[in-house]
Amino acid sequence: MDNNIPETTSNNEKQITLFQSLIPIILLVAFLALNVYIFKDNAIGGSNQFVLLMGGAFAAVVGFVNKVPYEKMLNKVSKNIKSTSGAILILLLVGSLSGTWLISGIVPAMIYYGLQILHPDIFLPACVIICSIISIATGSSWTTSATVGVALIGIGNTIGINPGMVAGAVISGAYFGDKMSPLSDTTNLAPAMAGTDLFTHIKYMVYTTVPTYIITLILFIILGLTQNMEGATDTATTLNAIKESFTISPWLFIVPIIVIALIVKKTEPLIALLIGTLLGALFAAIFQPELVAKIGGGDKLDFISGYKGIMNSITVRSSVETSNETLQGLFESKGMEGMLGTIWLILCAMVFGGVMEAIGALKAISRAMLKVANGIFGLFASTVSSCIVLNVTASDQYLAIVVPGKMFAEAYREKGLAPENLSRTLEDSGTVTSVLVPWNTCGAYQSSVLGVSTLHYLPYAFFNILSPIMTLIFAAFRIKIRQLTQRVVSA
């Protein structure tokens, strides 16, 4: 696909109607629901990808009816795909990192020590708190899930907790930290779109985010206390099985600590993940030489078996044999190969989102929502709805922040509302709901990395579900809705 295709606008191009804009969405949702009904969790294995392409084709037909040039649609698709290049490279490196962190014993060590520290009764709220701290420190929900998130899923499996619940706790904590961290890209993007500064934005988010976080913790505490884990909490057998398969040492934690430190120091994620992968490979050769040789097809570690073992763990599926059936599923890594399905999904989602944007469907939907924003609550509700709709249709959280941010900024000023009202609402609805959509880049990523389907963790992603509801409650009761005059006076 040629990124240099000029974007043209035909003089005969007609403005798309709201009804026409909704046709591709209705058809897409109908076919995606059919896929989930027929294929269940296997829908992400290819059928959803093809349906997204068909959704793009439906949108293109609407575009042709309105005389939108083919070149314009193709150019927008090309730009959308190009915008995901960073995410795609991150996915590949996360796949490689998971491989070397498995065979080096880093993830098994996290599980080993975690089983001794985290009691089942407090495990779920502990997951939320741990992931919150890591995500605030790194500014990245993706990095949090790829490191401690994977280990927490493993610990949860061994003590008999529903993986969907654990993934929901991991995602709730990760997105709290991502939302509140000054290092997060979305936390910087939202105030830039709304017209306020970063720290005013973060301070103003505290009002809606802290109550949501507290409710989330309470829900996970209750959920943890109601879990029946009889017979699953005897970890002695599990700990012995881990030590039989790996050399476990606290020194293995050096690698994740270095990766987290690099992210905190604002090192580019791609560089940090690559360093984490290479350090994982080095530690694998030092701590697990026999295991590396075995994966490389040799009896003892030499250059050839070592190189093959490391490269196999980075690029393709690899597994470590264990006497414990519960651990067998955890001691398997898909490497970079395991991320190809997610990349496939993202590319197809960008085709649908690109065509929808090119034909003007996304703007038409946002305009319609803006028309019903009569009062202050209507304006907030329209912003929330726009963010969620764009997460579903454009399949990208950045578009779910940028498009509503541009469209509603003037409307907030006209109603005398300070811009931090808009920036907070963008984060409360655009950032956190992206992970709840299976074909959104965030939903696809988290599902792939954690090994839990989006529909399985969605009911337990309490923080992400409650955030847009909380911002609407604040708007409905006029709680902490700052006026422009109040902002000037306080300044």
mmCIF file of C-alpha atoms in Angstrom, residues 45-190:
data_model
loop_
_atom_site.group_PDB
_atom_site.id
_atom_site.type_symbol
_atom_site.label_atom_id
_atom_site.label_comp_id
_atom_site.label_asym_id
_atom_site.label_seq_id
_atom_site.Cartn_x
_atom_site.Cartn_y
_atom_site.Cartn_z
ATOM 1 C CA GLY A 45 -8.660 -16.676 15.123
ATOM 2 C CA GLY A 46 -9.639 -15.189 11.766
ATOM 3 C CA SER A 47 -13.392 -14.787 11.392
ATOM 4 C CA ASN A 48 -13.448 -11.446 13.241
ATOM 5 C CA GLN A 49 -10.614 -10.181 11.066
ATOM 6 C CA PHE A 50 -12.484 -10.978 7.867
ATOM 7 C CA VAL A 51 -15.677 -9.391 9.223
ATOM 8 C CA LEU A 52 -13.736 -6.189 9.939
ATOM 9 C CA LEU A 53 -12.569 -6.176 6.318
ATOM 10 C CA MET A 54 -16.164 -6.717 5.211
ATOM 11 C CA GLY A 55 -17.185 -3.827 7.456
ATOM 12 C CA GLY A 56 -14.660 -1.699 5.616
ATOM 13 C CA ALA A 57 -16.126 -2.901 2.318
ATOM 14 C CA PHE A 58 -19.656 -1.957 3.458
ATOM 15 C CA ALA A 59 -18.358 1.489 4.446
ATOM 16 C CA ALA A 60 -16.607 1.839 1.082
ATOM 17 C CA VAL A 61 -19.886 1.117 -0.741
ATOM 18 C CA VAL A 62 -21.525 3.907 1.252
ATOM 19 C CA GLY A 63 -18.578 6.087 0.292
ATOM 20 C CA PHE A 64 -18.971 5.302 -3.412
ATOM 21 C CA VAL A 65 -22.679 6.181 -3.196
ATOM 22 C CA ASN A 66 -21.623 9.577 -1.843
ATOM 23 C CA LYS A 67 -18.910 9.895 -4.532
ATOM 24 C CA VAL A 68 -15.975 9.645 -2.117
ATOM 25 C CA PRO A 69 -12.858 8.866 -4.217
ATOM 26 C CA TYR A 70 -11.316 5.430 -3.827
ATOM 27 C CA GLU A 71 -7.897 7.091 -3.461
ATOM 28 C CA LYS A 72 -9.080 9.076 -0.461
ATOM 29 C CA MET A 73 -10.290 5.948 1.328
ATOM 30 C CA LEU A 74 -7.124 4.037 0.470
ATOM 31 C CA ASN A 75 -4.959 6.904 1.695
ATOM 32 C CA LYS A 76 -6.770 7.106 5.024
ATOM 33 C CA VAL A 77 -6.474 3.328 5.518
ATOM 34 C CA SER A 78 -2.765 3.588 4.735
ATOM 35 C CA LYS A 79 -2.312 6.377 7.280
ATOM 36 C CA ASN A 80 -4.209 4.432 9.922
ATOM 37 C CA ILE A 81 -2.093 1.335 9.402
ATOM 38 C CA LYS A 82 1.052 3.439 9.508
ATOM 39 C CA SER A 83 -0.079 4.925 12.836
ATOM 40 C CA THR A 84 -0.134 1.415 14.356
ATOM 41 C CA SER A 85 3.444 0.568 13.341
ATOM 42 C CA GLY A 86 4.734 1.398 16.831
ATOM 43 C CA ALA A 87 2.082 -0.783 18.478
ATOM 44 C CA ILE A 88 2.843 -3.660 16.105
ATOM 45 C CA LEU A 89 6.560 -3.526 16.888
ATOM 46 C CA ILE A 90 5.767 -3.411 20.613
ATOM 47 C CA LEU A 91 3.590 -6.503 20.221
ATOM 48 C CA LEU A 92 6.383 -8.391 18.489
ATOM 49 C CA LEU A 93 8.879 -7.411 21.176
ATOM 50 C CA VAL A 94 6.440 -8.333 23.943
ATOM 51 C CA GLY A 95 6.183 -11.764 22.304
ATOM 52 C CA SER A 96 9.969 -12.106 22.237
ATOM 53 C CA LEU A 97 10.251 -10.865 25.822
ATOM 54 C CA SER A 98 7.689 -13.386 27.061
ATOM 55 C CA GLY A 99 9.750 -16.153 25.469
ATOM 56 C CA THR A 100 13.080 -15.255 27.058
ATOM 57 C CA TRP A 101 11.467 -14.396 30.394
ATOM 58 C CA LEU A 102 9.947 -17.875 30.482
ATOM 59 C CA ILE A 103 13.044 -19.932 29.700
ATOM 60 C CA SER A 104 15.267 -17.706 31.874
ATOM 61 C CA GLY A 105 13.004 -18.444 34.855
ATOM 62 C CA ILE A 106 11.994 -14.800 35.404
ATOM 63 C CA VAL A 107 8.227 -15.368 35.145
ATOM 64 C CA PRO A 108 8.405 -18.705 37.051
ATOM 65 C CA ALA A 109 10.368 -16.875 39.800
ATOM 66 C CA MET A 110 7.647 -14.219 40.006
ATOM 67 C CA ILE A 111 5.063 -16.973 40.368
ATOM 68 C CA TYR A 112 7.212 -18.880 42.886
ATOM 69 C CA TYR A 113 7.729 -15.955 45.258
ATOM 70 C CA GLY A 114 4.281 -14.524 44.586
ATOM 71 C CA LEU A 115 2.610 -17.749 45.716
ATOM 72 C CA GLN A 116 4.358 -17.432 49.079
ATOM 73 C CA ILE A 117 3.441 -13.779 49.584
ATOM 74 C CA LEU A 118 -0.058 -13.326 48.094
ATOM 75 C CA HIS A 119 -2.771 -15.018 50.144
ATOM 76 C CA PRO A 120 -5.789 -16.112 48.071
ATOM 77 C CA ASP A 121 -8.230 -14.002 50.140
ATOM 78 C CA ILE A 122 -6.416 -10.759 49.284
ATOM 79 C CA PHE A 123 -5.074 -11.797 45.901
ATOM 80 C CA LEU A 124 -7.514 -9.885 43.665
ATOM 81 C CA PRO A 125 -7.251 -6.486 45.415
ATOM 82 C CA ALA A 126 -3.483 -7.049 45.675
ATOM 83 C CA CYS A 127 -3.383 -7.472 41.877
ATOM 84 C CA VAL A 128 -5.130 -4.124 41.470
ATOM 85 C CA ILE A 129 -2.720 -2.332 43.829
ATOM 86 C CA ILE A 130 0.452 -3.937 42.415
ATOM 87 C CA CYS A 131 -0.505 -3.134 38.827
ATOM 88 C CA SER A 132 -1.507 0.408 39.833
ATOM 89 C CA ILE A 133 1.924 1.077 41.312
ATOM 90 C CA ILE A 134 3.794 -0.376 38.340
ATOM 91 C CA SER A 135 1.604 1.470 35.843
ATOM 92 C CA ILE A 136 1.973 4.833 37.606
ATOM 93 C CA ALA A 137 5.737 4.297 37.662
ATOM 94 C CA THR A 138 5.950 3.320 33.986
ATOM 95 C CA GLY A 139 3.009 5.253 32.538
ATOM 96 C CA SER A 140 2.115 2.194 30.507
ATOM 97 C CA SER A 141 -0.709 -0.303 30.970
ATOM 98 C CA TRP A 142 0.824 -2.387 28.175
ATOM 99 C CA THR A 143 4.188 -2.761 29.944
ATOM 100 C CA THR A 144 2.440 -3.551 33.226
ATOM 101 C CA SER A 145 0.411 -6.371 31.675
ATOM 102 C CA ALA A 146 3.396 -7.796 29.795
ATOM 103 C CA THR A 147 5.513 -8.042 32.964
ATOM 104 C CA VAL A 148 3.767 -8.394 36.336
ATOM 105 C CA GLY A 149 0.378 -9.010 34.700
ATOM 106 C CA VAL A 150 1.518 -12.269 33.122
ATOM 107 C CA ALA A 151 2.981 -13.452 36.430
ATOM 108 C CA LEU A 152 -0.199 -12.575 38.340
ATOM 109 C CA ILE A 153 -2.306 -14.547 35.843
ATOM 110 C CA GLY A 154 -0.019 -17.519 36.503
ATOM 111 C CA ILE A 155 -0.318 -17.179 40.273
ATOM 112 C CA GLY A 156 -4.089 -16.873 39.993
ATOM 113 C CA ASN A 157 -4.298 -20.047 37.936
ATOM 114 C CA THR A 158 -2.296 -22.034 40.471
ATOM 115 C CA ILE A 159 -4.522 -21.015 43.402
ATOM 116 C CA GLY A 160 -7.716 -21.670 41.457
ATOM 117 C CA ILE A 161 -9.019 -18.150 40.749
ATOM 118 C CA ASN A 162 -10.978 -17.489 37.550
ATOM 119 C CA PRO A 163 -8.509 -16.054 34.972
ATOM 120 C CA GLY A 164 -11.155 -13.551 33.874
ATOM 121 C CA MET A 165 -11.262 -12.123 37.404
ATOM 122 C CA VAL A 166 -7.477 -11.907 37.622
ATOM 123 C CA ALA A 167 -7.231 -10.266 34.206
ATOM 124 C CA GLY A 168 -9.976 -7.812 35.218
ATOM 125 C CA ALA A 169 -7.989 -6.901 38.354
ATOM 126 C CA VAL A 170 -4.746 -6.540 36.373
ATOM 127 C CA ILE A 171 -6.421 -4.322 33.763
ATOM 128 C CA SER A 172 -8.232 -2.236 36.390
ATOM 129 C CA GLY A 173 -4.966 -1.469 38.159
ATOM 130 C CA ALA A 174 -2.993 -1.000 34.963
ATOM 131 C CA TYR A 175 -5.460 1.498 33.514
ATOM 132 C CA PHE A 176 -5.745 3.424 36.797
ATOM 133 C CA GLY A 177 -1.978 3.953 36.707
ATOM 134 C CA ASP A 178 -1.926 4.640 32.975
ATOM 135 C CA LYS A 179 -4.653 7.256 33.434
ATOM 136 C CA MET A 180 -3.038 9.049 36.404
ATOM 137 C CA SER A 181 0.648 8.853 35.470
ATOM 138 C CA PRO A 182 2.285 11.993 33.984
ATOM 139 C CA LEU A 183 4.432 9.596 31.937
ATOM 140 C CA SER A 184 1.400 8.191 30.074
ATOM 141 C CA ASP A 185 0.857 9.225 26.448
ATOM 142 C CA THR A 186 -2.939 9.407 26.816
ATOM 143 C CA THR A 187 -2.603 11.493 29.994
ATOM 144 C CA ASN A 188 -0.600 13.999 27.974
ATOM 145 C CA LEU A 189 -2.791 13.767 24.868
ATOM 146 C CA ALA A 190 -6.147 14.495 26.564
#
